[in-house]
Amino acid sequence: MSASTCPDREPLSILIVDDNRDAVEMMALLLETYGHRTHGAADAEEALEMARRLRPDIVLLDIGLPGIDGFEVCRRLRRQEDPGARACVLAVTGWAGSANREAAVAAGFDDYLVKPVEVAAVLQALETCRSAALAASADLR
């Protein structure tokens, strides 16, 4: 399912935000094998600046960041984005539980993945985001 085996699929631009650099690097390696372009950020401020500059298609965002948590980062991302260029924001977190899921929805996350995430779950979430973006762009026409 890499870009080379699915030539009709454009690579996604994905911002990976996690204070664990190893987690960022591993996720980046995985996603790059599927042909996507990745960028990594280790904290909230870096993530917000990179999102503003790069305008990624998808943001994989850890909730348990030091300082400003992922819930607040997501709220700020939603406030700073252009309405016509809405990124899909996915929580990728070790924080399980319905209260955290509800807080994620309230903050503006599109989906909630609990670590350790399975490769298939990440790839499915990316395709769901891609489909939603295509449907939204068709609605704007």
Short mmCIF file of C-alpha atoms in Angstrom, two decimals:
data_model
loop_
_atom_site.label_atom_id
_atom_site.label_comp_id
_atom_site.label_asym_id
_atom_site.label_seq_id
_atom_site.Cartn_x
_atom_site.Cartn_y
_atom_site.Cartn_z
CA MET A 1 0.00 0.00 0.00
CA SER A 2 2.93 2.36 -0.53
CA ALA A 3 2.76 5.29 -2.92
CA SER A 4 4.67 3.20 -5.45
CA THR A 5 2.03 0.45 -5.36
CA CYS A 6 -0.89 2.91 -5.25
CA PRO A 7 0.02 5.51 -7.88
CA ASP A 8 -3.45 7.07 -7.75
CA ARG A 9 -2.88 8.12 -4.13
CA GLU A 10 -1.19 11.43 -3.50
CA PRO A 11 1.15 11.35 -0.51
CA LEU A 12 -0.21 13.04 2.58
CA SER A 13 1.68 15.71 4.50
CA ILE A 14 1.67 14.57 8.12
CA LEU A 15 2.84 16.46 11.21
CA ILE A 16 3.73 14.10 14.07
CA VAL A 17 3.70 15.74 17.51
CA ASP A 18 5.09 13.83 20.48
CA ASP A 19 7.59 14.74 23.22
CA ASN A 20 9.11 11.27 22.79
CA ARG A 21 11.54 11.72 19.87
CA ASP A 22 11.77 7.95 19.36
CA ALA A 23 8.00 7.79 18.90
CA VAL A 24 8.17 10.59 16.31
CA GLU A 25 10.98 8.88 14.42
CA MET A 26 9.29 5.47 14.42
CA MET A 27 5.97 6.87 13.22
CA ALA A 28 7.76 8.92 10.56
CA LEU A 29 9.62 5.85 9.29
CA LEU A 30 6.40 3.88 9.14
CA LEU A 31 4.46 6.57 7.29
CA GLU A 32 7.30 7.31 4.89
CA THR A 33 7.35 3.64 3.84
CA TYR A 34 3.78 4.23 2.67
CA GLY A 35 4.90 7.23 0.64
CA HIS A 36 3.79 10.05 2.95
CA ARG A 37 5.77 13.20 3.79
CA THR A 38 6.35 13.62 7.51
CA HIS A 39 7.46 16.38 9.84
CA GLY A 40 8.10 16.07 13.57
CA ALA A 41 7.53 18.40 16.50
CA ALA A 42 8.38 17.77 20.16
CA ASP A 43 6.21 20.35 21.92
CA ALA A 44 3.16 22.57 21.56
CA GLU A 45 4.87 25.73 20.38
CA GLU A 46 6.89 23.92 17.73
CA ALA A 47 3.76 22.06 16.59
CA LEU A 48 1.69 25.23 16.26
CA GLU A 49 4.43 27.02 14.33
CA MET A 50 5.00 24.07 12.00
CA ALA A 51 1.26 23.64 11.40
CA ARG A 52 0.96 27.33 10.53
CA ARG A 53 3.93 27.16 8.14
CA LEU A 54 3.46 23.71 6.59
CA ARG A 55 -0.35 23.40 6.57
CA PRO A 56 -0.27 19.59 6.85
CA ASP A 57 -3.12 17.38 5.72
CA ILE A 58 -3.00 15.44 8.99
CA VAL A 59 -1.67 16.06 12.49
CA LEU A 60 -0.91 13.07 14.71
CA LEU A 61 -0.97 14.67 18.14
CA ASP A 62 0.01 13.23 21.51
CA ILE A 63 -2.17 14.50 24.34
CA GLY A 64 0.36 14.14 27.16
CA LEU A 65 2.73 16.89 26.05
CA PRO A 66 4.72 18.87 28.64
CA GLY A 67 3.44 22.37 29.31
CA ILE A 68 0.54 22.85 26.92
CA ASP A 69 -1.30 19.53 26.52
CA GLY A 70 -2.60 18.10 23.26
CA PHE A 71 -6.19 19.13 24.00
CA GLU A 72 -5.16 22.80 24.06
CA VAL A 73 -2.89 22.35 21.03
CA CYS A 74 -5.85 20.98 19.08
CA ARG A 75 -8.07 23.90 20.13
CA ARG A 76 -5.37 26.36 19.02
CA LEU A 77 -4.88 24.53 15.72
CA ARG A 78 -8.60 24.81 15.04
CA ARG A 79 -8.56 28.54 15.79
CA GLN A 80 -5.55 29.26 13.56
CA GLU A 81 -6.52 27.23 10.48
CA ASP A 82 -8.19 28.49 7.35
CA PRO A 83 -11.74 27.14 7.00
CA GLY A 84 -10.97 25.81 3.51
CA ALA A 85 -7.76 24.08 4.63
CA ARG A 86 -8.86 22.13 7.68
CA ALA A 87 -6.31 19.56 8.83
CA CYS A 88 -7.46 16.22 10.16
CA VAL A 89 -6.20 16.00 13.77
CA LEU A 90 -5.80 12.55 15.28
CA ALA A 91 -5.04 11.96 18.95
CA VAL A 92 -2.32 9.34 19.37
CA THR A 93 -2.07 8.89 23.11
CA GLY A 94 -1.54 6.56 26.01
CA TRP A 95 -4.50 8.16 27.76
CA ALA A 96 -7.35 5.67 27.42
CA GLY A 97 -10.82 6.09 28.82
CA SER A 98 -14.13 7.60 27.82
CA ALA A 99 -13.54 10.90 29.65
CA ASN A 100 -10.38 11.50 27.61
CA ARG A 101 -12.18 10.57 24.38
CA GLU A 102 -14.97 13.02 25.21
CA ALA A 103 -12.45 15.75 25.99
CA ALA A 104 -10.73 15.03 22.66
CA VAL A 105 -13.97 15.41 20.72
CA ALA A 106 -14.72 18.66 22.58
CA ALA A 107 -11.23 19.97 21.74
CA GLY A 108 -11.74 19.29 18.02
CA PHE A 109 -9.93 16.00 17.38
CA ASP A 110 -11.22 13.96 14.44
CA ASP A 111 -10.28 10.56 15.90
CA TYR A 112 -8.66 9.02 18.97
CA LEU A 113 -6.01 6.28 18.78
CA VAL A 114 -4.65 4.70 21.96
CA LYS A 115 -0.97 3.70 22.19
CA PRO A 116 0.41 1.32 21.35
CA VAL A 117 -1.38 1.84 18.03
CA GLU A 118 -1.52 -0.88 15.46
CA VAL A 119 -0.25 -0.06 11.97
CA ALA A 120 -3.60 -1.02 10.46
CA ALA A 121 -5.44 1.43 12.76
CA VAL A 122 -3.15 4.30 11.77
CA LEU A 123 -3.48 3.54 8.06
CA GLN A 124 -7.27 3.26 8.37
CA ALA A 125 -7.44 6.60 10.18
CA LEU A 126 -5.35 8.23 7.43
CA GLU A 127 -7.66 6.87 4.73
CA THR A 128 -10.71 8.06 6.66
CA CYS A 129 -9.16 11.53 6.81
CA ARG A 130 -8.33 11.41 3.09
CA SER A 131 -11.92 10.42 2.24
CA ALA A 132 -13.35 13.17 4.44
CA ALA A 133 -11.08 15.77 2.82
CA LEU A 134 -12.09 14.65 -0.67
CA ALA A 135 -15.76 14.81 0.24
CA ALA A 136 -15.34 18.29 1.74
CA SER A 137 -13.52 19.58 -1.35
CA ALA A 138 -16.26 18.16 -3.57
CA ASP A 139 -18.86 19.98 -1.46
CA LEU A 140 -17.01 23.28 -1.98
CA ARG A 141 -17.23 22.97 -5.77
#
